[in-house]
mmCIF file of C-alpha atoms in Angstrom:
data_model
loop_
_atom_site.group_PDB
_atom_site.id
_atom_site.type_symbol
_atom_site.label_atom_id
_atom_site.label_comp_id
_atom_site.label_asym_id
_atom_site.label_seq_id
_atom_site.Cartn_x
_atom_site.Cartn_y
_atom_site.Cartn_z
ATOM 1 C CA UNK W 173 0.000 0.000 0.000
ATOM 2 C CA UNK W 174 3.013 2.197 1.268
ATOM 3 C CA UNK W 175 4.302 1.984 -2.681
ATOM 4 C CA UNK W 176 0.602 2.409 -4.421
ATOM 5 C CA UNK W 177 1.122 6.077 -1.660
ATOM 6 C CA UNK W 178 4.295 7.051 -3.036
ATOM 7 C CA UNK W 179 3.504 6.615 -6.688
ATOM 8 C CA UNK W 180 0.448 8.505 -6.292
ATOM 9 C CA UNK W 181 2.260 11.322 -4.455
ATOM 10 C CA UNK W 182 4.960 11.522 -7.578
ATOM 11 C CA UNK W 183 2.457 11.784 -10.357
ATOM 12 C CA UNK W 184 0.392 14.384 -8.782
ATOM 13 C CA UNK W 185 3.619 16.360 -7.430
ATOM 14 C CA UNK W 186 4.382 16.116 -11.708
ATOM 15 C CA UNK W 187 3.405 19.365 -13.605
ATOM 16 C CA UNK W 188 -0.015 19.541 -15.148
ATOM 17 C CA UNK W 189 1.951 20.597 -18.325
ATOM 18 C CA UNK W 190 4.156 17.128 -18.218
ATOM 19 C CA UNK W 191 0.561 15.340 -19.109
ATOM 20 C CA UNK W 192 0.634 17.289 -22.317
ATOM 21 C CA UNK W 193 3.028 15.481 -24.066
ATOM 22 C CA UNK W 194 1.569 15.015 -27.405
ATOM 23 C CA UNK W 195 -1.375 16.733 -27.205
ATOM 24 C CA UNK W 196 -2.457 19.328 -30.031
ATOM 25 C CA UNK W 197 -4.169 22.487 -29.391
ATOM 26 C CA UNK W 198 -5.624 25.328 -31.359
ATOM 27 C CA UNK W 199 -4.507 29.099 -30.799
ATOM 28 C CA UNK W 200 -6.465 31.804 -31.873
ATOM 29 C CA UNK W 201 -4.341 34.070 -34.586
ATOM 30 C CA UNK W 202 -4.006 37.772 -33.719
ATOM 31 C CA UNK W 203 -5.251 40.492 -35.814
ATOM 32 C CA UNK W 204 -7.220 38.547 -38.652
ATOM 33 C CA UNK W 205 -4.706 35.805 -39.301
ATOM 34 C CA UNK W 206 -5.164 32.447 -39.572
ATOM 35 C CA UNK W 207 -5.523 30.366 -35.923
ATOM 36 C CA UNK W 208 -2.048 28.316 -35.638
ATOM 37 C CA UNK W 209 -2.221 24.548 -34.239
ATOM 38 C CA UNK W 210 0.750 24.243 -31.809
ATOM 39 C CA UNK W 211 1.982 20.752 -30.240
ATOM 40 C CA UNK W 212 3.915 19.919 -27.460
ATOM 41 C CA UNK W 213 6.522 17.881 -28.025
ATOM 42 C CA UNK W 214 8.533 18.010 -24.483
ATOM 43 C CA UNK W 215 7.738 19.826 -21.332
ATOM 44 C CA UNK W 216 11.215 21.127 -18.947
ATOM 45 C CA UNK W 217 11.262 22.777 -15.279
ATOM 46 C CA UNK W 218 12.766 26.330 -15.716
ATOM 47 C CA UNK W 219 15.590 25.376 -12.985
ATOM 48 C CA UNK W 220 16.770 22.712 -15.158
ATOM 49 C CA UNK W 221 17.105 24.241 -18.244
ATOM 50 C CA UNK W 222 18.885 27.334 -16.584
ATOM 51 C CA UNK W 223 20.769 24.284 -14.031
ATOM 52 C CA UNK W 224 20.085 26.861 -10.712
ATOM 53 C CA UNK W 225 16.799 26.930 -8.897
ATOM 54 C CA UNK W 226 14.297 29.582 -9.884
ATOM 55 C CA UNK W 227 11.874 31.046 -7.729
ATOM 56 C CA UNK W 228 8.883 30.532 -8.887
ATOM 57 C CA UNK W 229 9.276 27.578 -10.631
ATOM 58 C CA UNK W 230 8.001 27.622 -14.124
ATOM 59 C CA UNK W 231 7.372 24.907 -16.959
ATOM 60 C CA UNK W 232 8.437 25.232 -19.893
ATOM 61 C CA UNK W 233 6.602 23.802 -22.964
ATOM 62 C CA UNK W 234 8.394 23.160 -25.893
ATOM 63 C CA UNK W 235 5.809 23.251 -29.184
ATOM 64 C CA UNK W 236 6.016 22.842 -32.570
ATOM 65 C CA UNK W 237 3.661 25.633 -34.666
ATOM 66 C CA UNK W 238 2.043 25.294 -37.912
ATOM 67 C CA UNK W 239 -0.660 28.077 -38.998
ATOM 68 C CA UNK W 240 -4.272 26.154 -40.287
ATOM 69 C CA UNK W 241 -4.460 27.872 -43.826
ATOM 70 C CA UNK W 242 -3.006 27.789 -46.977
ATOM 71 C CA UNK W 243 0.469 27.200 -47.405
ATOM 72 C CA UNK W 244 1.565 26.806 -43.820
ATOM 73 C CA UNK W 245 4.922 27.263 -42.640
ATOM 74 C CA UNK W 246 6.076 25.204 -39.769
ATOM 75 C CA UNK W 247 8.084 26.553 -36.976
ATOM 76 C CA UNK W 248 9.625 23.108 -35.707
ATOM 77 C CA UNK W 249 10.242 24.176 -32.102
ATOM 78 C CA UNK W 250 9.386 27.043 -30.245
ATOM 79 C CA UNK W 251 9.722 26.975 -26.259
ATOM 80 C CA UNK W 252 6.963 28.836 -24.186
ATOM 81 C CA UNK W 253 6.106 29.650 -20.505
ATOM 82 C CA UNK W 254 3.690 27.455 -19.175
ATOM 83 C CA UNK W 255 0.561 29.688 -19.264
ATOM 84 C CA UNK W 256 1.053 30.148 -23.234
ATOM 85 C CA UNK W 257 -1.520 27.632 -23.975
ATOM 86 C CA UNK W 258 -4.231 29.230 -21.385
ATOM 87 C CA UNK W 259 -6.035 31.162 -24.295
ATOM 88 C CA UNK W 260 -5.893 27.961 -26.762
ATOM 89 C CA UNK W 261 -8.272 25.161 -26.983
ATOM 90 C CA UNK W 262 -7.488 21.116 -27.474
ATOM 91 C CA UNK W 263 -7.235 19.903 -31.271
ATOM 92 C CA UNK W 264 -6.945 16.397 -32.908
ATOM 93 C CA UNK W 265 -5.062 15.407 -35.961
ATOM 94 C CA UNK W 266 -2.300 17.782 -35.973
ATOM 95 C CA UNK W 267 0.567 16.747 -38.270
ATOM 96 C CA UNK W 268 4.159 16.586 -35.799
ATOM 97 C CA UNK W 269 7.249 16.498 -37.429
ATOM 98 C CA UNK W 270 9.160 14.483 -34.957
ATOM 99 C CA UNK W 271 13.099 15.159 -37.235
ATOM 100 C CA UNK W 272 12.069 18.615 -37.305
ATOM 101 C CA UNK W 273 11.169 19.153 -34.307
ATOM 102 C CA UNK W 274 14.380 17.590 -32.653
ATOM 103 C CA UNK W 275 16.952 19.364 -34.796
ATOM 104 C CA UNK W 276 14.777 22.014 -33.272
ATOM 105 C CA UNK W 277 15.186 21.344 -29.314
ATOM 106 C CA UNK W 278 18.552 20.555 -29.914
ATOM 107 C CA UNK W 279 19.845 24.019 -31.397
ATOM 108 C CA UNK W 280 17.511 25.226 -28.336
ATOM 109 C CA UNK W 281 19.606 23.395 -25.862
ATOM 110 C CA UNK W 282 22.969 24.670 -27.255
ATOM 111 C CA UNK W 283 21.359 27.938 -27.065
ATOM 112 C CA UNK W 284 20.699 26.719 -23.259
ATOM 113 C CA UNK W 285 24.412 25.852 -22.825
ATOM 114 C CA UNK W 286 25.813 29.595 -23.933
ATOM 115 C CA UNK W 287 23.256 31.456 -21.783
ATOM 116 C CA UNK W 288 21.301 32.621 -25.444
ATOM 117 C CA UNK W 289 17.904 30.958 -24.914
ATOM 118 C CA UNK W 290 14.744 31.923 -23.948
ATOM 119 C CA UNK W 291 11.313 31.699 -24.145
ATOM 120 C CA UNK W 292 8.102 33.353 -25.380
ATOM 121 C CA UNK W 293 5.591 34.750 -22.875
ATOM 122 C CA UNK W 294 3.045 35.622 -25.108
ATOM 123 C CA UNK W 295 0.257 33.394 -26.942
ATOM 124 C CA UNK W 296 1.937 31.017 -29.630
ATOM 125 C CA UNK W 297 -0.084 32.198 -32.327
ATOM 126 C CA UNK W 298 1.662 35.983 -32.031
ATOM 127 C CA UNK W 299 4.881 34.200 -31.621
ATOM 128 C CA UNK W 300 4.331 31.888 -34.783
ATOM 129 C CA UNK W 301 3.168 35.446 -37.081
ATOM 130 C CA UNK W 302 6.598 37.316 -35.493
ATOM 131 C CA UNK W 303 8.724 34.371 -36.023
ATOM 132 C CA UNK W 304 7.900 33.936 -39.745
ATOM 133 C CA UNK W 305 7.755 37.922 -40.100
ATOM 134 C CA UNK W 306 3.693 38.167 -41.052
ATOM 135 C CA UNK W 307 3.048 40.856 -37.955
ATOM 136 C CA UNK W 308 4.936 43.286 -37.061
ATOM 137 C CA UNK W 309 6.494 43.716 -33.327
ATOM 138 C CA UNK W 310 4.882 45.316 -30.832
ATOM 139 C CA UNK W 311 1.408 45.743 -33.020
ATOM 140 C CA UNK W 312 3.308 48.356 -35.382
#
């Protein structure tokens, strides 16, 4: 029983965003453009990626983005605070590109390793239309 305790205790102390894994979700698009589909392909605790503790902790979720309209582009990996996905809604059949994606995380981690990463704190739709240049910063 004392083991049943224990695991039960370690899945609930895991973050809600570590149950994503996998899961697709729909983001409303900003200013008239399309709604992008983002997925999360691996979720991190902000105090391991940055190897110190941080206070608060945060998750970070690492998704791959892909607009839903003609001719999509597909941002392979894009990392994001854990509330980015508080404004989107679930989604089924969203295409993952599992190569992509990794060549993504990785170039994200050696980013990680010479103190140049970050992370978005905005919704990944406004990320996804900045990151392939379709809005402009700052809404000018």
């Amino acid at each position: 029983m004392r083991h049943v305790a224990t695991l039960i205790l370690a899945l609930t102390a895991a973050p809600v965003a570590a149950q994503n894994i996998g899961e697709s979700f729909r983001c409303p698009g900003p200013e008239g453009l399309p709604d992008v589909m983002a997925t999360v392909g691996r979720t991190d605790l902000l105090s391991e990626l940055a190897g110190a503790e941080v206070t608060p902790e945060r998750t970070i979720l690492h998704l791959q983005l892909l607009a839903d309209g003609p001719d999509p582009r597909l941002v392979p990996h894009a990392p994001f605070d854990e509330v980015a996905l508080a404004g989107c809604t679930r989604a089924d059949g969203v295409a993952f590109d599992r190569a992509a994606f990794a060549d993504g995380l990785d170039a994200y981690r050696e980013a990680v390793r010479t103190d140049d990463a970050g992370f978005f704190q905005i919704p990944p739709a406004e990320a996804y239309w900045l990151t392939i240049g379709a809005l402009a910063p700052n809404g000018g």
